[in-house]
Amino acid sequence: MDLSNRPIGVFDSGVGGISTLAAMVKILPGEQFLYLGDTLHAPYGTKTTEEVQMYVRRVVSELEKKQIKALVIACNTATGAAAAMLRAEKDYPVIGIEPALKPAEEHWRGGRILVMATPLTLKQEKFLSLMDRFGAHAVPQPCPGLMELVENEDEKGAEAYLENLFGSWELEQVDAVVLGCTHYVFLKPMMRRMLPERILITDGNLGTARQLQRVLESHGLLRKAGEGSVTLQTTGNSEMLLPVMSRLYAKGLEIS
Ligand code: DGL
C-alpha cells in the first residue's frame, strides 16, 4: 500500500508551531499538512510533564483520525515531554523539535548563549542532555507568559516583555539567543530590531523541516505528485482563532 499520499500531522499547544509548519511547507511544498493547535489547553510550558502527555495523547488521536503518515511535534515543550512516549507507541515516524543550541555554540565568541524557552522545556531530561552536549556556554532563560502574548497577537505587550528581559541581560556579553519555543519565532523580527546585529538568533524550525524531509525519504513516504495543502485547526474557538492562525501562517512564511 502506498502511504505517501496521506497527510502529515503537525501539532503545538497553540499557534507557535505554525512557524515550524511554514518552514516545512517551504521545504516540502507538495505535501499535505494538517495542523492542530491545542489552544484549549495552552500553555503547555507551565504545566507538568504528565499533564502535557495527557493533552498530547488527545491531540494525536484527533490527528490519527485523518490517517496521518507521519507526525511532527512542532512544540519544544511537548517534544521534551512526549516524543519518547509517542515513538514507543506509534508505527509511523514521529519528528520533534528542540532548541537550536548547536549553531549557537558554533557561533560562540567568548560570551553567553541565552536559551529562551518555557519553564517545562528547561526542566526536562531531554534539554539537560542537549545542554551536556552543546551547552557549555548556554544560560537557560525561562520565559513564562511570553507565548500568551504571541497567541493574543499582542505586539506591544511582547515588546515590553522583551525590553524588560533584554534589559536584565548584559547584552555586550551575549553572543547568541536561542529561541527554544516555536511561539517565539514570530517575535524574531522584533528581537532582531532590539538586539545588536552581532548577536545570532537561532531556532529549530529549519532543522526540523530538513529532518522531516530526511525521515520521509528514508521511509519511502515522500509524496510523489499532486498539489500540496495546509489545513489549520484548533481545539479552541475556531471562529475566533482561525483568522489569527491564517495571519500567523502568512507571517511564518516570511520569517521561517
Ligand atoms: N510552542 C511551545 C514550545 O515550542 C510552547 C508554548 C507553551 O505551550 O507553553 O515550547
PDB file of N, CA and C in Angstrom, residues 74 167 206 249:
ATOM      1  N   ALA A  74       5.477  20.163  16.729  1.00  0.00           N
ATOM      2  CA  ALA A  74       6.038  21.495  16.454  1.00  0.00           C
ATOM      3  C   ALA A  74       6.045  22.335  17.738  1.00  0.00           C
ATOM      4  N   GLY A 167      16.788  43.957  29.043  1.00  0.00           N
ATOM      5  CA  GLY A 167      17.363  44.924  29.991  1.00  0.00           C
ATOM      6  C   GLY A 167      18.013  44.231  31.186  1.00  0.00           C
ATOM      7  N   LEU A 206      14.026  25.239  10.755  1.00  0.00           N
ATOM      8  CA  LEU A 206      14.599  24.734   9.512  1.00  0.00           C
ATOM      9  C   LEU A 206      15.177  23.330   9.720  1.00  0.00           C
ATOM     10  N   TYR A 249       0.306  32.237   9.827  1.00  0.00           N
ATOM     11  CA  TYR A 249       0.891  31.366   8.792  1.00  0.00           C
ATOM     12  C   TYR A 249       1.562  32.228   7.706  1.00  0.00           C
TER      13      TYR A 249
END
